[in-house]
PDB file of C-alpha atoms and ligand atoms in Angstrom:
ATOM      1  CA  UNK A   1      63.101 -16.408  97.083  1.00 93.00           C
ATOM      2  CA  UNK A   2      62.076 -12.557  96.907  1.00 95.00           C
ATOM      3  CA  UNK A   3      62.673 -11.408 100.497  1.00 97.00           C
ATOM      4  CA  UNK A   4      61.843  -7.670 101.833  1.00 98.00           C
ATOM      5  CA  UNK A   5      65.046  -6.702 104.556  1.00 98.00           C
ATOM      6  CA  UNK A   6      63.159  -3.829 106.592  1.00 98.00           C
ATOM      7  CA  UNK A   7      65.089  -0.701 108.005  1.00 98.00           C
ATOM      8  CA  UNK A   8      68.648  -1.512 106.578  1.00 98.00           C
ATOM      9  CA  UNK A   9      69.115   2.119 106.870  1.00 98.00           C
ATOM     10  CA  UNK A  10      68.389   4.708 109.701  1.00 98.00           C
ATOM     11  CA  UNK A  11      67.337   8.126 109.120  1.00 98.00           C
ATOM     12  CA  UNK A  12      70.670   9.552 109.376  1.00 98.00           C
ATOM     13  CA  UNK A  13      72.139   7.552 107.030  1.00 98.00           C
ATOM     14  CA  UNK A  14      68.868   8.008 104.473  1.00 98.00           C
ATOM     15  CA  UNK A  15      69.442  11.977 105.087  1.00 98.00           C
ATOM     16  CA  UNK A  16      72.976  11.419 104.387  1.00 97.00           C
ATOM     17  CA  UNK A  17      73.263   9.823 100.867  1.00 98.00           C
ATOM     18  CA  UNK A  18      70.331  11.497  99.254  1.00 97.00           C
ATOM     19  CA  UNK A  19      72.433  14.729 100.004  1.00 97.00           C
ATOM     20  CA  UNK A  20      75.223  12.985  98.565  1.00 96.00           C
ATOM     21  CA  UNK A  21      73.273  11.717  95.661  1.00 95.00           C
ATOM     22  CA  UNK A  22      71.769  15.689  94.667  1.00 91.00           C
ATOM     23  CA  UNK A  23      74.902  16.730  94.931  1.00 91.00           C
ATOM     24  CA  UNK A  24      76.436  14.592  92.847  1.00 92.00           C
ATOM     25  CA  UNK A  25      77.267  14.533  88.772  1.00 92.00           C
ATOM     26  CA  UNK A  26      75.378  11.982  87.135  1.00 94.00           C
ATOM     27  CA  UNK A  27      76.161   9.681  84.292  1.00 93.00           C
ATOM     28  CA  UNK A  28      74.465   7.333  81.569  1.00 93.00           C
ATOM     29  CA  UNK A  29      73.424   4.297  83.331  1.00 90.00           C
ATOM     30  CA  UNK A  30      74.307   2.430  80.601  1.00 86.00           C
ATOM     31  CA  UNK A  31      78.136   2.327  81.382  1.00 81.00           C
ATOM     32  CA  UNK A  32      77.466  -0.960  83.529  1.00 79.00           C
ATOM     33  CA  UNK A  33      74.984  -2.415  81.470  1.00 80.00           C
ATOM     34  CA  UNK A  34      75.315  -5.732  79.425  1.00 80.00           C
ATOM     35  CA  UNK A  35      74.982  -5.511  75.275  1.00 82.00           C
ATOM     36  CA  UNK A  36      71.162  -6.362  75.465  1.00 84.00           C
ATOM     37  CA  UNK A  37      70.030  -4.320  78.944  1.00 84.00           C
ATOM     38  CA  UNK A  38      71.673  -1.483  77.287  1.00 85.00           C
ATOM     39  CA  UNK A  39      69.115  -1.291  74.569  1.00 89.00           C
ATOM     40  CA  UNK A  40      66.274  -1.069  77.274  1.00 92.00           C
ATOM     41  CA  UNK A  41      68.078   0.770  80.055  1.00 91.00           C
ATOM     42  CA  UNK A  42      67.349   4.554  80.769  1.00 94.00           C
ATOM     43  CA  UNK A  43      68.660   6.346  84.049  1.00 94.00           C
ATOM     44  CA  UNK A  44      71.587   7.816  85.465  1.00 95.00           C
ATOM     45  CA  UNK A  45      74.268   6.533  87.794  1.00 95.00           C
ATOM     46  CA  UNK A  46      76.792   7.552  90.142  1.00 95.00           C
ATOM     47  CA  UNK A  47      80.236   7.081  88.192  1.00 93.00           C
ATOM     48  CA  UNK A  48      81.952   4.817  90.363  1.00 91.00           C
ATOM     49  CA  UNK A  49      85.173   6.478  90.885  1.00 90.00           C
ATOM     50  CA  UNK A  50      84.294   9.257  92.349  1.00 92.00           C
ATOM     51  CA  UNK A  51      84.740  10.710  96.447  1.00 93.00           C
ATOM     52  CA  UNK A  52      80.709  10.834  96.381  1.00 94.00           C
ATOM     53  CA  UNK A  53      80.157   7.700  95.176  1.00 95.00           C
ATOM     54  CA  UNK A  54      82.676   6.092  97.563  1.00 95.00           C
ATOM     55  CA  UNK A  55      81.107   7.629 100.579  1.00 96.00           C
ATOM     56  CA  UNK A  56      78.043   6.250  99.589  1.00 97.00           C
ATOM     57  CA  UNK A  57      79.005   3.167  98.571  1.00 97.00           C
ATOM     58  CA  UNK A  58      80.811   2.610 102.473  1.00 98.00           C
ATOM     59  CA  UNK A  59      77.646   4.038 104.417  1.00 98.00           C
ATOM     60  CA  UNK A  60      75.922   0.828 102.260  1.00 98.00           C
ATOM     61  CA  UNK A  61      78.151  -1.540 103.123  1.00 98.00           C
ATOM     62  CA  UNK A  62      78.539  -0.320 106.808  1.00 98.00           C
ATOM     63  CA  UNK A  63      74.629  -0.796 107.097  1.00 98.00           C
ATOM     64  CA  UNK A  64      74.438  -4.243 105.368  1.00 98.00           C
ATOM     65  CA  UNK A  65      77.385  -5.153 107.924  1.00 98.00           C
ATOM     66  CA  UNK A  66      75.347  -5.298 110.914  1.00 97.00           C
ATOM     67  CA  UNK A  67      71.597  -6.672 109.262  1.00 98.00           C
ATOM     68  CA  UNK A  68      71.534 -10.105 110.401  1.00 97.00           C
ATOM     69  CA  UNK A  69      68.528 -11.156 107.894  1.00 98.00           C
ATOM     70  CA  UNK A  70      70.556 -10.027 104.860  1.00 98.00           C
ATOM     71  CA  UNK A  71      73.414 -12.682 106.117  1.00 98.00           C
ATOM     72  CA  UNK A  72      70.844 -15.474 106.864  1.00 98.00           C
ATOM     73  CA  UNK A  73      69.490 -14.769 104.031  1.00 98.00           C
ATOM     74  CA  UNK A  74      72.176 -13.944 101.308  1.00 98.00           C
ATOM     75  CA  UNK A  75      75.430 -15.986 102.945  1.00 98.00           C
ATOM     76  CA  UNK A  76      77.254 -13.535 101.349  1.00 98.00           C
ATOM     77  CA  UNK A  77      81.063 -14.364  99.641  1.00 98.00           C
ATOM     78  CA  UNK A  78      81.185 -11.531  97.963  1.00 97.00           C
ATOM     79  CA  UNK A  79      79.515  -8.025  97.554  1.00 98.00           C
ATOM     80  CA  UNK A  80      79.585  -6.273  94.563  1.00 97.00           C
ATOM     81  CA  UNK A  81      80.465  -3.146  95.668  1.00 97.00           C
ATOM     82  CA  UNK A  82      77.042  -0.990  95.494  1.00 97.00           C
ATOM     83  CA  UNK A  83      76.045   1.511  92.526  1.00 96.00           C
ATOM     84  CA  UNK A  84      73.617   3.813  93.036  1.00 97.00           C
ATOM     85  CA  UNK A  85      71.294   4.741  90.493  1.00 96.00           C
ATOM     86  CA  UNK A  86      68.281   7.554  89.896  1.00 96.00           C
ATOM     87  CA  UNK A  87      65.117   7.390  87.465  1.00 97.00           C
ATOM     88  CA  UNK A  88      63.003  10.420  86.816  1.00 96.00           C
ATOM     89  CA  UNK A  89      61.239  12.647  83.867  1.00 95.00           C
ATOM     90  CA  UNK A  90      60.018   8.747  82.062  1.00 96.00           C
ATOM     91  CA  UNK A  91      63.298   6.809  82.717  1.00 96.00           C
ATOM     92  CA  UNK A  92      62.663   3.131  82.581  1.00 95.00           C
ATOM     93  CA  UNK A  93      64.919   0.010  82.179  1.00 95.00           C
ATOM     94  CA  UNK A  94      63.064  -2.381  80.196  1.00 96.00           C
ATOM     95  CA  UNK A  95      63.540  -6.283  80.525  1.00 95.00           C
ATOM     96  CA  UNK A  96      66.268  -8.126  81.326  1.00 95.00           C
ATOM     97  CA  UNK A  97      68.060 -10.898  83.393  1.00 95.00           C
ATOM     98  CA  UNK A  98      71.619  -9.099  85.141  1.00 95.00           C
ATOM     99  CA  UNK A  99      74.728  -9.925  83.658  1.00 95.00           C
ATOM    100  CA  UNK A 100      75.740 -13.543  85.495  1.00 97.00           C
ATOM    101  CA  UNK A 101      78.966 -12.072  86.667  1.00 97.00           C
ATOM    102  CA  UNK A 102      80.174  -8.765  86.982  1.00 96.00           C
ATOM    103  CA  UNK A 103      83.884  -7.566  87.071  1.00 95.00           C
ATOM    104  CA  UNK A 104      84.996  -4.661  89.399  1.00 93.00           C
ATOM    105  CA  UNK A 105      85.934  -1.547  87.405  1.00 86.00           C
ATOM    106  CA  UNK A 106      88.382  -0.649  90.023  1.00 86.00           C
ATOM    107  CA  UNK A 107      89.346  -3.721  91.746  1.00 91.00           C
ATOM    108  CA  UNK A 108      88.943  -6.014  88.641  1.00 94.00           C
ATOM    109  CA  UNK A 109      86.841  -8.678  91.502  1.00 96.00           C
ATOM    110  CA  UNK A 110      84.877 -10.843  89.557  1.00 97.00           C
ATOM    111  CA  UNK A 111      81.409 -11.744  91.846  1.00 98.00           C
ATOM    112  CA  UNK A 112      78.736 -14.203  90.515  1.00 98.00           C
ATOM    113  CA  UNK A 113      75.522 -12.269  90.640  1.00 98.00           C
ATOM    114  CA  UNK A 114      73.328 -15.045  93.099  1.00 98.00           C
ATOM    115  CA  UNK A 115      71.405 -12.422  94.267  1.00 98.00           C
ATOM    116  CA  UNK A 116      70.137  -8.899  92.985  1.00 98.00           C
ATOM    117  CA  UNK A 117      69.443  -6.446  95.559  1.00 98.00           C
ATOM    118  CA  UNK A 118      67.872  -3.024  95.556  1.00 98.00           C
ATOM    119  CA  UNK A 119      68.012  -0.428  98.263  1.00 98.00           C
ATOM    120  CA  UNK A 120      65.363   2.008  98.007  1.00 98.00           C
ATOM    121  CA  UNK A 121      66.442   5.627  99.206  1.00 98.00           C
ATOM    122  CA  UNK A 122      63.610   7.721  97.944  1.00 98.00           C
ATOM    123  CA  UNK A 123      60.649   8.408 100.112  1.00 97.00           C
ATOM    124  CA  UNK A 124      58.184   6.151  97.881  1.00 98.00           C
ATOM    125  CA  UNK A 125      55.498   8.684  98.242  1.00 98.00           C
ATOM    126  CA  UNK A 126      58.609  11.407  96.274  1.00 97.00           C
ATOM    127  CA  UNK A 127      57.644  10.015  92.918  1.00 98.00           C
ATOM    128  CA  UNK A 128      55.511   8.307  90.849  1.00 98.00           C
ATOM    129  CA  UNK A 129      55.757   4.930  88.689  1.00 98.00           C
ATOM    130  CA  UNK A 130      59.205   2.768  89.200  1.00 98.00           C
ATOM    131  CA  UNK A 131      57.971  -0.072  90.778  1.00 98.00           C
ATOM    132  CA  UNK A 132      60.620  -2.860  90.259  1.00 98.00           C
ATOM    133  CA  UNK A 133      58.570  -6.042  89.088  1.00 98.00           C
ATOM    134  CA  UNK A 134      60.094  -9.326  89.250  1.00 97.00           C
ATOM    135  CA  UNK A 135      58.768 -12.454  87.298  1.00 93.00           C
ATOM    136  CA  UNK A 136      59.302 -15.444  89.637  1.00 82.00           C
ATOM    137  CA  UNK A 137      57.771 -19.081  89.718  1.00 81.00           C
ATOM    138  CA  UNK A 138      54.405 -17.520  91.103  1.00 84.00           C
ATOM    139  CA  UNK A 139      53.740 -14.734  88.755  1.00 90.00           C
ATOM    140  CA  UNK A 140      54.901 -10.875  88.965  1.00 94.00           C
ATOM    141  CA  UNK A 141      55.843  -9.613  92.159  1.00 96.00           C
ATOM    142  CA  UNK A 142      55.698  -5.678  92.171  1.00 97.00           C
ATOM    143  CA  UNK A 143      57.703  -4.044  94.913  1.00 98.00           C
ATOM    144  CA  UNK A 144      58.130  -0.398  95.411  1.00 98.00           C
ATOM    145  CA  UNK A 145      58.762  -0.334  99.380  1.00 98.00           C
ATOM    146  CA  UNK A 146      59.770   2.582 101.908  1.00 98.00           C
ATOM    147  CA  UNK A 147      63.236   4.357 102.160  1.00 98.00           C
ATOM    148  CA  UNK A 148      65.800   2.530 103.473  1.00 98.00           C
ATOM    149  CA  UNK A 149      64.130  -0.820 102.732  1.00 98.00           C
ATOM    150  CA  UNK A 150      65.999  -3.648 100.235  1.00 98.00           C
ATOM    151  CA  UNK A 151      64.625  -6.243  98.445  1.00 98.00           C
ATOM    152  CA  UNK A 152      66.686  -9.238  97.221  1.00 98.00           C
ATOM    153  CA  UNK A 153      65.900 -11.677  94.642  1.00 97.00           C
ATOM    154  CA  UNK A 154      67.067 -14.084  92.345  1.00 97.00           C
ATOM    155  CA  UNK A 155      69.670 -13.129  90.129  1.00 97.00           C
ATOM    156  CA  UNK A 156      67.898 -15.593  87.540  1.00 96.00           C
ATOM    157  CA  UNK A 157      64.935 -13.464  87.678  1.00 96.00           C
ATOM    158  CA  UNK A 158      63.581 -11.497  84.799  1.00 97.00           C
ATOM    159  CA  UNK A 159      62.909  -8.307  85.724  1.00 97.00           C
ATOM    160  CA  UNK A 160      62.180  -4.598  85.507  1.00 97.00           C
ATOM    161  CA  UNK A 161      61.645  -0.633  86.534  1.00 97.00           C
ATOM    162  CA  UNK A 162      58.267   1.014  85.408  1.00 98.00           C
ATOM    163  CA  UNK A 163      58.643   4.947  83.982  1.00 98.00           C
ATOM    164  CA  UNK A 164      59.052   7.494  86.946  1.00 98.00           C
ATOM    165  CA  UNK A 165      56.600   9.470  85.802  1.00 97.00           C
ATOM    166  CA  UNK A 166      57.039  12.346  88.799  1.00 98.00           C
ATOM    167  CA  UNK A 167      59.129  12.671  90.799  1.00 97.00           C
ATOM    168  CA  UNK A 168      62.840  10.757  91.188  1.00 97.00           C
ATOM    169  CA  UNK A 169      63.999   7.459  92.316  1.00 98.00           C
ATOM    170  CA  UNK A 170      67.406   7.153  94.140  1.00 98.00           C
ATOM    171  CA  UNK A 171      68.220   3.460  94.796  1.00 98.00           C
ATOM    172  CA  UNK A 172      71.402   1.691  95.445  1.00 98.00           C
ATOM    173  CA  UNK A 173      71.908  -1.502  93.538  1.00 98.00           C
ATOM    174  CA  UNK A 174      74.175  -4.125  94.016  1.00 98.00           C
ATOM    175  CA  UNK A 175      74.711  -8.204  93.621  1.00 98.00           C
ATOM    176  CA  UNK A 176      75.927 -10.682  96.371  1.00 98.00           C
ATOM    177  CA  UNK A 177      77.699 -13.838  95.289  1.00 98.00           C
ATOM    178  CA  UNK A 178      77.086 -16.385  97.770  1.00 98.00           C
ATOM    179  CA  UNK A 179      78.684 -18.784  99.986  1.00 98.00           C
ATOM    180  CA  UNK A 180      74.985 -21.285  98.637  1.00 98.00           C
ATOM    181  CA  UNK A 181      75.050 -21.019  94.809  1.00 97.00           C
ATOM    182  CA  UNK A 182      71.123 -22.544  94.402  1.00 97.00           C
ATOM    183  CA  UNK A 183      68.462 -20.113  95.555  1.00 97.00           C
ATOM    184  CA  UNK A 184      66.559 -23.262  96.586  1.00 97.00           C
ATOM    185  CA  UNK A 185      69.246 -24.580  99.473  1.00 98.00           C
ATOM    186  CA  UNK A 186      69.547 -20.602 100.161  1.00 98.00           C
ATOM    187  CA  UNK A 187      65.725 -20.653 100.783  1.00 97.00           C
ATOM    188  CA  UNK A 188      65.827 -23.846 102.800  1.00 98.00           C
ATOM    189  CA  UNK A 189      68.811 -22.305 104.964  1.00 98.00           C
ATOM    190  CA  UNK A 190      67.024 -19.236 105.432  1.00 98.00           C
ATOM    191  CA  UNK A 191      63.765 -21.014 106.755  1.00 98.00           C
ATOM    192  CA  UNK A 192      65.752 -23.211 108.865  1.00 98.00           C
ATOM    193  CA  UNK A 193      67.532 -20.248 110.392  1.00 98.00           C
ATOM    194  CA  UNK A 194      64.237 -18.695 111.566  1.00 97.00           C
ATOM    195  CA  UNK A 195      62.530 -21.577 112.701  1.00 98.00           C
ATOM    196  CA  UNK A 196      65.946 -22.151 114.949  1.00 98.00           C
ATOM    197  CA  UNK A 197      65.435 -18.405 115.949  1.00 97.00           C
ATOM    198  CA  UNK A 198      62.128 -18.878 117.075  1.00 97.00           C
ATOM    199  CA  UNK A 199      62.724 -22.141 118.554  1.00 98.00           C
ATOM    200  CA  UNK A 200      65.447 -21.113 120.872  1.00 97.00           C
ATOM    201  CA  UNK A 201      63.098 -17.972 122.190  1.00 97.00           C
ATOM    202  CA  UNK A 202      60.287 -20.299 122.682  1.00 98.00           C
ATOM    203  CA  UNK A 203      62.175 -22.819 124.557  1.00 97.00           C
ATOM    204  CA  UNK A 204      65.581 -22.189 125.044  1.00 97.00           C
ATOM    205  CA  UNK A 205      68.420 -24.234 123.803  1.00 96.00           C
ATOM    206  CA  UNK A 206      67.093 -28.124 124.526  1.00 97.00           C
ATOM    207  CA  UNK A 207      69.343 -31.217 123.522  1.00 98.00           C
ATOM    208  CA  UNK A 208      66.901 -31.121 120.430  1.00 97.00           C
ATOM    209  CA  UNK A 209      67.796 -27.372 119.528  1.00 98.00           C
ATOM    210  CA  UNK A 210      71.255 -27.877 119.523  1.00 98.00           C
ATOM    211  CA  UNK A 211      71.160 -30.911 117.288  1.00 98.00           C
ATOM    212  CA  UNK A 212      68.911 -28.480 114.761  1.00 97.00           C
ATOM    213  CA  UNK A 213      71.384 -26.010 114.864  1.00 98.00           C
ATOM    214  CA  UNK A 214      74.120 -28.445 114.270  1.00 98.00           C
ATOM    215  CA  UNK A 215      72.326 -29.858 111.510  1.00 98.00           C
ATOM    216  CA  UNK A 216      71.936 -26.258 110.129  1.00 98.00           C
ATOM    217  CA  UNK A 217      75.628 -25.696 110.594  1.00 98.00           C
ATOM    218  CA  UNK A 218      76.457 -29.265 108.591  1.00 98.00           C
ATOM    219  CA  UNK A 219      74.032 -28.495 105.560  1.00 98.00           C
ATOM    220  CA  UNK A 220      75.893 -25.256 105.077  1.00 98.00           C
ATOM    221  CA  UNK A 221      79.049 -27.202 105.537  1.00 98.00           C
ATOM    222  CA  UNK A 222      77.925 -29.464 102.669  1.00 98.00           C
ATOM    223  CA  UNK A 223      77.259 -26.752 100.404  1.00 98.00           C
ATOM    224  CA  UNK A 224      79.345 -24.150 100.940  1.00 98.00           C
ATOM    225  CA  UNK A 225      81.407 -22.507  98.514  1.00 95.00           C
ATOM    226  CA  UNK A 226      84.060 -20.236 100.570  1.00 92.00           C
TER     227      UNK A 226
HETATM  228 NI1   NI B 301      68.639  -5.578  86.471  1.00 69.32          NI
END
């Protein structure tokens, strides 16, 4: 499932880390890159150690803490902590699947990259080119969406960024390991959830709406991973 998450930041917070972000020293993206994206990555990053870098990382996190779509649809067990990352004057990153898991420079927490997720900070209409395209089962999906929007995705998925031809792209990039390894129960979940949403607006909880949510609550039971 590729799934758009609307709004996960507010303006303050968008205002916020892009000051953070031009302030900032930037390194070689490739530091975090696998042996084979490395050959076909080019932007810069936010090392991860530094005070910048943390305060962006938190004002992430603190945003993603109160979206209720990202939990329906992620189930998170574990969130890489986010990287931030900027493409301009013809960067690229060619293509590549992520690294399946990913160890925690600092904290040395290993997380099992279930889901890729992108955070777009940059007003889309700042730059030119870096569209993120994403082969799934129905073709390419090409998503370039407004600041403070996130896309999630497969972490199977072949993927890439087109040049930034004008312009710069400041994203924030990160993977979710979650409690539903297979993107298909995920999916299922995640419909279930909405249609349970809707039905208990529509008609309130009824005997038959509380044995749908209960059967929501045992499938995730069945398949968790905690
Ligand atoms: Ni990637």
């Amino acid at each position: 499932m590729l799934l758009r998450v609307p709004n996960v930041l507010n303006a303050e917070e968008l205002n916020h880390l892009r000051q953070l972000m031009l302030q900032a020293d930037w390194a070689d993206g490739k530091v975090t890159a696998g042996t084979q994206s490395a050959q076909v990555k080019r932007n810069i990053q936010l090392p991860e150690t530094t005070a910048d870098a943390e305060a962006a990382r938190l004002i992430v996190l603190k945003a993603l803490n109160r979206n209720a779509l990202f939990f329906s649809a992620a189930l998170p067990k574990k969130i890489y902590p986010p990287l931030f990352n900027q493409y301009r004057d013809g960067m690229d990153f060619g293509a590549h699947i992520d690294n399946a898991v990913r160890t925690h420079a600092i904290s040395g927490m290993h997380v099992r990259t279930d889901i890729s997720c992108t955070l777009f900070i940059a007003d889309p209409e700042s730059y030119e080119g870096g569209e993120l395209v994403v082969e799934d089962t129905y073709g390419h999906q090409i998503v370039k969406l407004p600041a403070g929007d996130m896309v999630l995705y497969p972490g199977t998925s072949l993927h890439h960024v087109r040049p930034v031809t004008k312009g710069a792209r400041l994203a924030s990039f990160f993977w979710v390991q979650s409690m539903i390894r297979e993107d298909a129960q995920r999916t299922l979940l995640f419909d279930m959830d909405a249609a349970i949403v809707t039905l208990r607006q529509q008609i309130g909880d009824t005997a038959a709406v509380i044995r749908l949510t209960g059967n929501y609550h045992n499938l995730i039971r069945m398949w968790a991973d905690t």
